[in-house]
Amino acid sequence: MSKRFYITTAIDYVNGQPHLGHAYEKIIADVIARARRSLGQEVFFLTGLDEHGQKVQQAAQAEKKNPQEYCDALAADWLAFAKKLELTNDDFVRTTQPRHKEFVQTTLSKLNDSGHFYKATYTGFYSAKEETFLTEKDRLPDGKFDASYGDVVELKEDNYYFKLGAHQQWLIDYIEANPDFISPSYRRNEVLGFLKNNTLEDLCISRPLARLNWGIPLPFDKDFVTYVWFDALVNYTSIAHAHETLGLWPADIHVIGKDIVKFHAVYWPIMLKAMGLPLPKQILVHGWWQKDGAKISKSTGNIIDPIAVINEWGLDAFRFYVLRELDVGPDGNWTDAGFRARYQAELGNGLGNLVNRSLSMLKRYRNGIVPVRSNELAADADKAADETRALFKQSQLQAALQSIWTLVNRANKYVDETAPFKLAKDPAQAQRLDEVLYNLAESCRVLAVLLNPFLPGTSAKIYAQLGLTGAPDKLADASWGGLPAGHTIGEPAPLFPRKDEK
Ligand code: MSP
């Protein structure tokens, strides 16, 4: 049996409410997870929260809460959000869980014992206000630091370092030998460019307790806590370890955003090498969303509340828009007008209209009883199914939707060409009408199967309206001819009701 397909998302900082960017990433991972299950693979899908570190500690302080209480309160919202998106995650990690903390400490001890760390004194310019060391690059042209950093003082600090630099050439060789390791290829080229043109400095993996207390203590020195990225990245393995019997590691895909590529494609592989663990098969990097051409930002109010969109338009419309509008890779731009246009054209007039008129005519002209099989649209349906299967294996989600919509459009055109409402008026055309009605109903069934990973709710509704029991969740069922003659369908109902323009 093949290994379980292990897919993860970035774990989000719990310093606020989830937004479009978080939702997008989780939906990408969920669709890939569902697609793999549809292909017949066993899947483990992990998402969760990154709860330690300065950002969270500061956010908790601002609300005058202790960090754990603060995280617990927000974690409930994030869990509810995962439900709202109907994510099919198999676990949900919180980095404050003992199962994770213990694994991080074990990992740190092992790495320390095998000589991967050393302690050193760092002298640098420290901004207490931003709680960060500044570098020469942060200086203004006049040599001073920006006023936003507050008082900047020269500070001497002891810390632990991970010998990252030693593995630079090994990593370059690895990425060159494994072209799919970082996807899309332009992200891979950026990482290679970075590695070839810079000397990797050793990674500081600790923070003095005096400066940051919201973290996992270093097991070999209680005056320090773990640097948040060393803690966070390890979640992918701590949770694999928590489900040891499933043999999850190495992960098949880490889905992440473009801002955290260096952590996943440089630090993480070297950490894994030091731990003696195999590398994940792929780092899949998505782009960033803007809204109306500007950065999404709480402070300027330029935000999209995914929950509000879902409440108004339905979950599947939201899932559809983000994946159809934006390929996994480039940056995207959300506009409300663009969202409405896709809802109306592709979902309402495209898919919704096809299913509704196909099933309504079958109901009206044949009492809902499926006629004998006919294969006029079989080649179109098979082509869409074959392409979808291949694209699922490459996580090409936007291309899969485009391919599926060639069948939607073909079938809608077929209605116009064959004009079943005219055929119905002429008793001599009864057999022709049977053929047309079969092709349409069967196309709807195939579409339900192909669309299942993207639009699970809609897919289930199409199956129910076709009067089919069981779930449309196996791609193998997309082969033409699944609707048996004599089967009685259920009740047609609009899938994407028209919304009157405000
Ligand atoms: N906690 C770290 C990740 C640790 S992974 C071991 C983190 N958290 S985050 O909450 O800031 O971001 C989580 C994910 O959301 C990242 O992959 C990030 O790229 C993504 N996005 C945040 N804003 C986004 C957009 N505006 N658009 C698309 N994705 C964005 O980084």
Short mmCIF file of C-alpha atoms in Angstrom, two decimals, residues 8-502:
data_model
loop_
_atom_site.label_atom_id
_atom_site.label_comp_id
_atom_site.label_asym_id
_atom_site.label_seq_id
_atom_site.Cartn_x
_atom_site.Cartn_y
_atom_site.Cartn_z
CA THR A 8 0.13 20.66 5.93
CA THR A 9 -0.55 24.40 5.96
CA ALA A 10 1.39 27.14 7.68
CA ILE A 11 0.23 27.48 11.28
CA ASP A 12 -1.24 30.92 11.83
CA TYR A 13 -0.22 33.34 14.54
CA VAL A 14 -3.10 33.76 16.94
CA ASN A 15 -2.77 37.50 17.32
CA GLY A 16 -6.07 38.40 15.69
CA GLN A 17 -8.96 37.08 13.64
CA PRO A 18 -8.55 34.98 10.48
CA HIS A 19 -8.68 36.86 7.18
CA LEU A 20 -8.81 36.12 3.47
CA GLY A 21 -5.13 35.18 3.23
CA HIS A 22 -5.46 32.53 5.94
CA ALA A 23 -8.67 31.21 4.41
CA TYR A 24 -7.12 30.98 0.95
CA GLU A 25 -4.20 28.86 2.09
CA LYS A 26 -6.37 26.50 4.08
CA ILE A 27 -8.74 26.04 1.13
CA ILE A 28 -5.84 25.24 -1.21
CA ALA A 29 -4.69 22.53 1.18
CA ASP A 30 -8.22 21.24 1.72
CA VAL A 31 -8.90 20.91 -2.00
CA ILE A 32 -5.62 19.06 -2.53
CA ALA A 33 -6.46 16.78 0.41
CA ARG A 34 -9.93 16.05 -0.95
CA ALA A 35 -8.55 15.59 -4.48
CA ARG A 36 -6.05 13.01 -3.24
CA ARG A 37 -8.78 11.15 -1.37
CA SER A 38 -10.86 11.25 -4.53
CA LEU A 39 -7.92 9.68 -6.36
CA GLY A 40 -8.11 6.85 -3.83
CA GLN A 41 -5.20 7.81 -1.60
CA GLU A 42 -5.23 7.87 2.17
CA VAL A 43 -4.60 11.40 3.37
CA PHE A 44 -3.58 13.17 6.54
CA PHE A 45 -4.25 16.90 6.50
CA LEU A 46 -2.79 19.07 9.27
CA THR A 47 -3.43 22.73 10.05
CA GLY A 48 -3.30 24.73 13.26
CA LEU A 49 -1.95 27.64 15.26
CA ASP A 50 1.42 29.14 16.11
CA GLU A 51 0.90 30.40 19.65
CA HIS A 52 4.32 31.36 21.04
CA GLY A 53 6.56 34.33 20.49
CA GLN A 54 6.67 38.05 20.70
CA LYS A 55 3.71 38.82 18.46
CA VAL A 56 1.35 36.76 20.56
CA GLN A 57 2.86 37.89 23.85
CA GLN A 58 2.39 41.53 22.82
CA ALA A 59 -1.15 40.99 21.60
CA ALA A 60 -2.02 39.33 24.92
CA GLN A 61 -0.42 42.16 26.88
CA ALA A 62 -2.40 44.72 24.92
CA GLU A 63 -5.57 42.99 26.12
CA LYS A 64 -4.20 42.61 29.65
CA LYS A 65 -4.55 38.83 29.49
CA ASN A 66 -2.05 36.15 30.24
CA PRO A 67 -0.83 34.64 26.98
CA GLN A 68 -2.36 31.20 27.49
CA GLU A 69 -5.82 32.59 28.26
CA TYR A 70 -5.51 34.88 25.29
CA CYS A 71 -4.58 31.97 22.99
CA ASP A 72 -7.33 29.74 24.35
CA ALA A 73 -9.97 32.36 23.68
CA LEU A 74 -8.79 33.02 20.14
CA ALA A 75 -8.16 29.36 19.32
CA ALA A 76 -11.89 28.78 19.67
CA ASP A 77 -12.51 31.32 16.90
CA TRP A 78 -9.90 29.76 14.62
CA LEU A 79 -11.30 26.28 15.16
CA ALA A 80 -14.77 27.57 14.34
CA PHE A 81 -13.29 29.17 11.23
CA ALA A 82 -11.86 25.83 10.06
CA LYS A 83 -15.35 24.36 10.48
CA LYS A 84 -16.91 27.24 8.58
CA LEU A 85 -14.56 26.51 5.65
CA GLU A 86 -15.47 22.79 5.97
CA LEU A 87 -11.82 21.87 6.10
CA THR A 88 -11.26 18.13 6.21
CA ASN A 89 -8.22 18.41 8.44
CA ASP A 90 -7.37 15.28 10.43
CA ASP A 91 -5.77 17.15 13.29
CA PHE A 92 -5.38 20.71 14.51
CA VAL A 93 -2.11 21.56 16.19
CA ARG A 94 -1.67 24.27 18.79
CA THR A 95 1.98 24.81 19.62
CA THR A 96 1.12 25.24 23.31
CA GLN A 97 -0.05 21.63 23.49
CA PRO A 98 2.16 19.35 25.63
CA ARG A 99 2.49 16.84 22.77
CA HIS A 100 4.18 19.55 20.69
CA LYS A 101 6.22 21.20 23.44
CA GLU A 102 7.66 17.88 24.60
CA PHE A 103 8.65 16.93 21.08
CA VAL A 104 10.36 20.29 20.52
CA GLN A 105 12.35 19.83 23.72
CA THR A 106 13.36 16.29 22.78
CA THR A 107 14.44 17.55 19.37
CA LEU A 108 16.45 20.38 20.90
CA SER A 109 18.17 18.02 23.34
CA LYS A 110 19.15 15.62 20.58
CA LEU A 111 20.51 18.38 18.39
CA ASN A 112 22.42 19.84 21.31
CA ASP A 113 23.87 16.46 22.26
CA SER A 114 25.06 15.87 18.73
CA GLY A 115 26.86 19.21 18.59
CA HIS A 116 24.62 21.23 16.26
CA PHE A 117 24.37 24.21 18.63
CA TYR A 118 26.82 26.58 20.27
CA LYS A 119 26.48 29.52 22.63
CA ALA A 120 27.86 32.90 21.63
CA THR A 121 27.67 36.54 22.58
CA TYR A 122 26.09 38.93 20.13
CA THR A 123 26.59 42.64 20.24
CA GLY A 124 24.19 44.77 18.27
CA PHE A 125 21.81 47.67 18.18
CA TYR A 126 18.63 46.82 19.97
CA SER A 127 15.25 48.52 19.77
CA ALA A 128 13.38 47.82 22.97
CA LYS A 129 10.22 49.26 21.47
CA GLU A 130 10.23 46.81 18.55
CA GLU A 131 11.99 44.14 20.63
CA THR A 132 14.40 43.43 17.84
CA PHE A 133 18.04 43.80 16.87
CA LEU A 134 18.65 46.20 14.01
CA THR A 135 21.33 45.85 11.37
CA GLU A 136 23.34 48.28 9.29
CA LYS A 137 20.66 47.98 6.60
CA ASP A 138 18.11 49.53 8.96
CA ARG A 139 20.03 52.79 9.20
CA LEU A 140 18.68 55.88 7.48
CA PRO A 141 20.94 57.73 5.00
CA ASP A 142 22.08 60.02 7.85
CA GLY A 143 23.25 57.02 9.88
CA LYS A 144 20.47 57.21 12.47
CA PHE A 145 17.69 54.70 13.05
CA ASP A 146 14.09 55.63 12.27
CA ALA A 147 12.18 57.27 15.12
CA SER A 148 9.67 54.41 15.00
CA TYR A 149 12.31 52.20 16.68
CA GLY A 150 12.36 54.43 19.77
CA ASP A 151 15.60 54.46 21.73
CA VAL A 152 18.18 52.21 20.08
CA VAL A 153 20.95 51.04 22.39
CA GLU A 154 24.00 48.86 21.89
CA LEU A 155 23.31 45.60 23.66
CA LYS A 156 25.34 42.49 24.41
CA GLU A 157 23.36 39.27 24.57
CA ASP A 158 24.19 35.58 24.93
CA ASN A 159 22.27 33.17 22.75
CA TYR A 160 22.35 29.72 21.24
CA TYR A 161 23.08 29.27 17.56
CA PHE A 162 22.36 26.46 15.13
CA LYS A 163 25.15 25.64 12.68
CA LEU A 164 23.15 26.45 9.59
CA GLY A 165 26.00 27.74 7.45
CA ALA A 166 27.75 24.39 7.26
CA HIS A 167 25.00 22.96 5.04
CA GLN A 168 24.70 25.64 2.39
CA GLN A 169 26.28 23.70 -0.48
CA TRP A 170 24.43 20.53 0.42
CA LEU A 171 21.11 22.42 0.18
CA ILE A 172 21.98 23.99 -3.18
CA ASP A 173 22.81 20.54 -4.54
CA TYR A 174 19.61 19.10 -3.12
CA ILE A 175 17.37 21.77 -4.65
CA GLU A 176 19.11 21.42 -8.00
CA ALA A 177 18.71 17.65 -7.98
CA ASN A 178 15.02 17.86 -6.98
CA PRO A 179 13.25 20.27 -9.34
CA ASP A 180 9.82 19.74 -7.73
CA PHE A 181 11.01 20.40 -4.18
CA ILE A 182 10.00 24.06 -4.36
CA SER A 183 7.01 24.95 -6.53
CA PRO A 184 6.29 27.06 -8.60
CA SER A 185 9.67 27.07 -10.34
CA TYR A 186 10.16 30.84 -10.01
CA ARG A 187 10.13 30.46 -6.23
CA ARG A 188 12.71 27.70 -6.57
CA ASN A 189 14.88 30.01 -8.66
CA GLU A 190 14.60 32.74 -6.04
CA VAL A 191 15.76 30.37 -3.31
CA LEU A 192 18.66 29.13 -5.42
CA GLY A 193 19.61 32.71 -6.25
CA PHE A 194 19.56 33.61 -2.58
CA LEU A 195 21.67 30.58 -1.60
CA LYS A 196 24.23 31.17 -4.33
CA ASN A 197 24.67 34.88 -3.68
CA ASN A 198 24.70 34.99 0.12
CA THR A 199 26.62 33.30 2.85
CA LEU A 200 24.23 31.67 5.29
CA GLU A 201 24.74 32.88 8.81
CA ASP A 202 24.16 30.53 11.70
CA LEU A 203 20.62 30.74 13.03
CA CYS A 204 19.95 32.15 16.46
CA ILE A 205 17.56 29.65 18.04
CA SER A 206 16.97 31.17 21.47
CA ARG A 207 15.72 34.28 23.21
CA PRO A 208 16.77 35.20 26.75
CA LEU A 209 13.94 34.60 29.16
CA ALA A 210 14.41 38.16 30.41
CA ARG A 211 13.37 39.48 27.00
CA LEU A 212 10.74 36.91 25.97
CA ASN A 213 9.01 34.53 28.32
CA TRP A 214 6.22 33.22 26.06
CA GLY A 215 8.05 30.29 24.52
CA ILE A 216 9.29 26.76 25.06
CA PRO A 217 12.23 26.66 27.51
CA LEU A 218 15.49 25.26 26.16
CA PRO A 219 15.86 21.90 27.93
CA PHE A 220 19.58 22.46 28.45
CA ASP A 221 19.45 26.08 29.65
CA LYS A 222 16.47 27.35 31.59
CA ASP A 223 17.42 30.99 31.10
CA PHE A 224 16.35 30.79 27.46
CA VAL A 225 13.27 30.00 25.40
CA THR A 226 13.16 28.69 21.84
CA TYR A 227 13.05 31.11 18.93
CA VAL A 228 9.50 31.00 17.56
CA TRP A 229 10.42 29.59 14.13
CA PHE A 230 12.37 26.72 15.62
CA ASP A 231 9.27 25.89 17.63
CA ALA A 232 6.77 26.46 14.81
CA LEU A 233 8.43 24.51 12.00
CA VAL A 234 8.79 21.47 14.23
CA ASN A 235 4.96 21.16 14.35
CA TYR A 236 5.06 19.26 11.08
CA THR A 237 7.11 16.52 12.74
CA SER A 238 5.73 16.72 16.28
CA ILE A 239 2.25 15.92 15.01
CA ALA A 240 3.54 13.25 12.65
CA HIS A 241 5.16 11.77 15.76
CA ALA A 242 1.90 12.03 17.72
CA HIS A 243 0.35 9.75 15.06
CA GLU A 244 3.42 7.56 14.91
CA THR A 245 1.59 4.44 13.78
CA LEU A 246 0.45 6.15 10.58
CA GLY A 247 4.01 6.67 9.35
CA LEU A 248 3.32 10.21 8.16
CA TRP A 249 6.82 11.62 7.79
CA PRO A 250 8.09 12.84 5.32
CA ALA A 251 5.30 15.24 4.43
CA ASP A 252 4.19 15.28 0.81
CA ILE A 253 3.29 18.95 0.63
CA HIS A 254 3.79 21.98 2.88
CA VAL A 255 1.43 24.69 1.60
CA ILE A 256 2.78 28.13 2.56
CA GLY A 257 2.71 31.78 1.51
CA LYS A 258 5.52 33.53 -0.33
CA ASP A 259 6.65 35.52 2.73
CA ILE A 260 7.82 32.45 4.61
CA VAL A 261 9.72 30.62 1.88
CA LYS A 262 13.14 31.14 3.48
CA PHE A 263 12.02 29.46 6.69
CA HIS A 264 10.58 26.46 4.84
CA ALA A 265 13.03 26.06 1.97
CA VAL A 266 16.28 26.97 3.77
CA TYR A 267 16.05 26.63 7.56
CA TRP A 268 13.66 23.69 7.69
CA PRO A 269 15.52 21.36 5.30
CA ILE A 270 18.77 21.99 7.19
CA MET A 271 17.04 21.40 10.54
CA LEU A 272 15.67 18.13 9.21
CA LYS A 273 19.05 17.08 7.91
CA ALA A 274 20.53 17.72 11.34
CA MET A 275 17.72 15.66 12.90
CA GLY A 276 18.48 12.83 10.47
CA LEU A 277 15.01 13.02 8.93
CA PRO A 278 14.07 12.94 5.24
CA LEU A 279 12.91 16.17 3.62
CA PRO A 280 9.30 16.93 2.65
CA LYS A 281 8.54 16.17 -1.00
CA GLN A 282 7.36 19.65 -1.84
CA ILE A 283 7.06 23.21 -0.57
CA LEU A 284 4.08 24.64 -2.47
CA VAL A 285 4.17 28.42 -2.36
CA HIS A 286 1.12 30.58 -2.95
CA GLY A 287 0.97 34.32 -3.54
CA TRP A 288 -0.67 37.07 -1.54
CA TRP A 289 -4.09 38.60 -1.94
CA GLN A 290 -4.74 42.27 -2.09
CA LYS A 291 -8.11 43.96 -2.08
CA ASP A 292 -8.89 46.60 -4.69
CA GLY A 293 -5.21 46.83 -5.54
CA ALA A 294 -4.04 47.65 -2.00
CA LYS A 295 -2.56 45.69 0.87
CA ILE A 296 -5.05 43.95 3.11
CA SER A 297 -4.79 45.77 6.42
CA LYS A 298 -6.85 45.96 9.54
CA SER A 299 -5.62 49.45 10.34
CA THR A 300 -6.71 50.96 7.02
CA GLY A 301 -9.92 48.91 7.02
CA ASN A 302 -9.02 47.34 3.67
CA ILE A 303 -10.23 43.86 4.60
CA ILE A 304 -12.51 41.09 3.42
CA ASP A 305 -14.26 39.19 6.15
CA PRO A 306 -14.46 35.63 4.79
CA ILE A 307 -17.24 34.78 7.23
CA ALA A 308 -19.43 37.63 6.01
CA VAL A 309 -18.85 36.60 2.37
CA ILE A 310 -19.69 32.98 3.16
CA ASN A 311 -22.84 33.97 5.04
CA GLU A 312 -24.03 36.04 2.12
CA TRP A 313 -22.98 33.92 -0.86
CA GLY A 314 -22.39 30.44 0.47
CA LEU A 315 -19.18 28.57 1.20
CA ASP A 316 -18.81 27.03 -2.26
CA ALA A 317 -19.01 30.41 -3.97
CA PHE A 318 -16.15 31.61 -1.76
CA ARG A 319 -14.05 28.47 -2.32
CA PHE A 320 -14.71 28.73 -6.05
CA TYR A 321 -13.76 32.38 -6.37
CA VAL A 322 -10.41 32.19 -4.61
CA LEU A 323 -9.23 29.14 -6.54
CA ARG A 324 -10.65 30.09 -9.94
CA GLU A 325 -9.46 33.68 -9.75
CA LEU A 326 -5.91 32.94 -8.59
CA ASP A 327 -3.48 30.21 -9.55
CA VAL A 328 -1.26 28.88 -6.76
CA GLY A 329 1.80 31.10 -7.14
CA PRO A 330 1.18 34.67 -8.25
CA ASP A 331 -0.41 37.45 -6.23
CA GLY A 332 -4.12 38.13 -6.56
CA ASN A 333 -6.52 41.00 -6.23
CA TRP A 334 -9.96 40.62 -4.68
CA THR A 335 -12.70 42.90 -5.94
CA ASP A 336 -16.33 42.57 -4.91
CA ALA A 337 -17.37 43.20 -8.52
CA GLY A 338 -15.10 40.40 -9.73
CA PHE A 339 -16.55 38.08 -7.12
CA ARG A 340 -20.12 38.88 -8.20
CA ALA A 341 -19.26 38.50 -11.87
CA ARG A 342 -17.85 35.00 -11.39
CA TYR A 343 -20.77 34.03 -9.17
CA GLN A 344 -23.27 35.08 -11.79
CA ALA A 345 -21.50 33.91 -14.94
CA GLU A 346 -19.74 30.72 -13.96
CA LEU A 347 -21.75 29.44 -11.03
CA GLY A 348 -25.25 30.82 -11.68
CA ASN A 349 -25.54 30.92 -15.46
CA GLY A 350 -22.93 28.22 -16.03
CA LEU A 351 -23.07 25.29 -13.64
CA GLY A 352 -26.31 26.16 -11.83
CA ASN A 353 -28.32 26.74 -14.98
CA LEU A 354 -27.02 23.57 -16.61
CA VAL A 355 -27.98 21.35 -13.69
CA ASN A 356 -31.31 23.06 -13.14
CA ARG A 357 -32.54 22.95 -16.71
CA SER A 358 -31.19 19.45 -17.37
CA LEU A 359 -32.96 17.95 -14.36
CA SER A 360 -36.11 20.05 -14.74
CA MET A 361 -36.56 18.85 -18.33
CA LEU A 362 -35.95 15.25 -17.35
CA LYS A 363 -38.59 15.68 -14.69
CA ARG A 364 -41.10 17.40 -16.98
CA TYR A 365 -40.70 15.29 -20.11
CA ARG A 366 -39.86 11.87 -18.65
CA ASN A 367 -41.27 11.96 -15.10
CA GLY A 368 -37.70 12.06 -13.82
CA ILE A 369 -36.91 8.62 -15.20
CA VAL A 370 -33.45 8.27 -16.78
CA PRO A 371 -33.63 7.09 -20.40
CA VAL A 372 -31.35 4.49 -21.94
CA ARG A 373 -27.66 5.36 -22.16
CA SER A 374 -26.38 7.58 -24.94
CA ASN A 375 -22.77 8.62 -25.50
CA GLU A 376 -22.84 11.90 -27.36
CA LEU A 377 -21.03 13.90 -24.65
CA ALA A 378 -18.98 10.94 -23.40
CA ALA A 379 -15.77 12.06 -25.12
CA ASP A 380 -16.08 15.58 -23.68
CA ALA A 381 -16.75 14.23 -20.21
CA ASP A 382 -13.88 11.72 -20.39
CA LYS A 383 -11.51 14.42 -21.53
CA ALA A 384 -12.45 16.66 -18.60
CA ALA A 385 -12.10 13.73 -16.20
CA ASP A 386 -8.70 12.67 -17.57
CA GLU A 387 -7.38 16.20 -17.43
CA THR A 388 -8.74 16.73 -13.93
CA ARG A 389 -7.10 13.53 -12.72
CA ALA A 390 -3.72 14.59 -14.12
CA LEU A 391 -4.05 18.13 -12.79
CA PHE A 392 -5.04 16.92 -9.32
CA LYS A 393 -1.79 14.96 -9.15
CA GLN A 394 0.12 18.16 -9.87
CA SER A 395 -1.95 20.32 -7.49
CA GLN A 396 -2.95 22.48 -10.49
CA LEU A 397 -6.22 23.62 -9.04
CA GLN A 398 -7.07 26.58 -11.24
CA ALA A 399 -6.30 24.58 -14.39
CA ALA A 400 -8.53 21.76 -13.14
CA LEU A 401 -11.43 24.19 -12.70
CA GLN A 402 -10.85 25.51 -16.21
CA SER A 403 -10.90 22.00 -17.57
CA ILE A 404 -14.08 21.13 -15.68
CA TRP A 405 -15.74 24.27 -17.03
CA THR A 406 -15.09 23.16 -20.61
CA LEU A 407 -17.59 20.41 -19.85
CA VAL A 408 -20.04 22.84 -18.21
CA ASN A 409 -19.87 25.08 -21.27
CA ARG A 410 -20.03 22.20 -23.74
CA ALA A 411 -23.15 20.80 -22.07
CA ASN A 412 -24.85 24.20 -21.95
CA LYS A 413 -24.09 24.69 -25.63
CA TYR A 414 -25.50 21.21 -26.28
CA VAL A 415 -28.81 22.29 -24.76
CA ASP A 416 -28.93 25.27 -27.10
CA GLU A 417 -27.96 23.16 -30.13
CA THR A 418 -30.36 20.31 -29.51
CA ALA A 419 -33.24 22.46 -28.19
CA PRO A 420 -34.93 19.74 -26.15
CA PHE A 421 -37.94 22.02 -25.45
CA LYS A 422 -38.66 21.89 -29.19
CA LEU A 423 -38.06 18.16 -29.45
CA ALA A 424 -40.59 17.67 -26.67
CA LYS A 425 -43.32 19.12 -28.81
CA ASP A 426 -42.83 16.56 -31.57
CA PRO A 427 -43.73 12.93 -30.71
CA ALA A 428 -41.64 11.72 -33.66
CA GLN A 429 -38.55 13.08 -31.84
CA ALA A 430 -39.09 11.06 -28.67
CA GLN A 431 -35.98 8.96 -29.11
CA ARG A 432 -33.84 11.98 -29.86
CA LEU A 433 -35.17 13.66 -26.74
CA ASP A 434 -34.24 10.57 -24.70
CA GLU A 435 -30.69 10.80 -25.98
CA VAL A 436 -30.36 14.48 -25.18
CA LEU A 437 -31.81 14.07 -21.69
CA TYR A 438 -29.47 11.19 -20.91
CA ASN A 439 -26.39 13.12 -22.03
CA LEU A 440 -27.35 16.09 -19.91
CA ALA A 441 -28.18 14.19 -16.74
CA GLU A 442 -25.04 12.08 -17.02
CA SER A 443 -22.90 15.17 -17.61
CA CYS A 444 -24.31 16.64 -14.40
CA ARG A 445 -23.38 13.47 -12.54
CA VAL A 446 -19.83 13.51 -13.89
CA LEU A 447 -19.53 17.19 -12.94
CA ALA A 448 -20.61 16.42 -9.38
CA VAL A 449 -17.74 13.94 -9.10
CA LEU A 450 -15.11 16.20 -10.67
CA LEU A 451 -16.15 19.21 -8.62
CA ASN A 452 -16.35 17.42 -5.30
CA PRO A 453 -12.96 18.54 -3.92
CA PHE A 454 -13.67 22.17 -4.82
CA LEU A 455 -17.40 22.52 -4.11
CA PRO A 456 -18.27 19.70 -1.74
CA GLY A 457 -21.68 21.09 -0.81
CA THR A 458 -22.77 21.72 -4.40
CA SER A 459 -21.44 18.37 -5.50
CA ALA A 460 -23.53 16.62 -2.83
CA LYS A 461 -26.60 18.63 -3.84
CA ILE A 462 -26.23 17.59 -7.49
CA TYR A 463 -26.00 13.95 -6.43
CA ALA A 464 -29.07 14.35 -4.22
CA GLN A 465 -31.04 16.06 -6.99
CA LEU A 466 -30.07 13.18 -9.27
CA GLY A 467 -31.56 10.87 -6.63
CA LEU A 468 -28.23 9.13 -6.12
CA THR A 469 -27.20 7.76 -2.77
CA GLY A 470 -23.58 7.61 -1.69
CA ALA A 471 -21.06 10.40 -2.06
CA PRO A 472 -19.55 11.73 -5.30
CA ASP A 473 -16.11 11.54 -3.75
CA LYS A 474 -14.25 9.01 -5.90
CA LEU A 475 -12.80 10.17 -9.17
CA ALA A 476 -13.12 6.65 -10.53
CA ASP A 477 -16.89 7.25 -10.57
CA ALA A 478 -16.45 10.01 -13.15
CA SER A 479 -16.34 7.51 -15.99
CA TRP A 480 -19.23 7.92 -18.38
CA GLY A 481 -22.35 5.82 -18.05
CA GLY A 482 -22.83 5.73 -14.30
CA LEU A 483 -26.51 6.72 -14.45
CA PRO A 484 -28.57 3.58 -14.98
CA ALA A 485 -31.57 3.61 -17.32
CA GLY A 486 -34.85 3.53 -15.39
CA HIS A 487 -33.41 5.32 -12.34
CA THR A 488 -35.67 8.04 -10.94
CA ILE A 489 -34.04 11.35 -10.08
CA GLY A 490 -34.89 13.61 -7.12
CA GLU A 491 -36.15 17.18 -7.00
CA PRO A 492 -34.33 19.88 -8.97
CA ALA A 493 -33.64 23.13 -7.08
CA PRO A 494 -31.48 26.15 -7.96
CA LEU A 495 -27.86 25.72 -6.82
CA PHE A 496 -26.79 29.36 -7.01
CA PRO A 497 -29.84 31.59 -6.59
CA ARG A 498 -29.70 34.91 -8.37
CA LYS A 499 -28.80 37.85 -6.16
CA ASP A 500 -30.43 41.09 -7.06
CA GLU A 501 -27.88 43.85 -7.43
CA LYS A 502 -28.04 46.28 -4.60
#
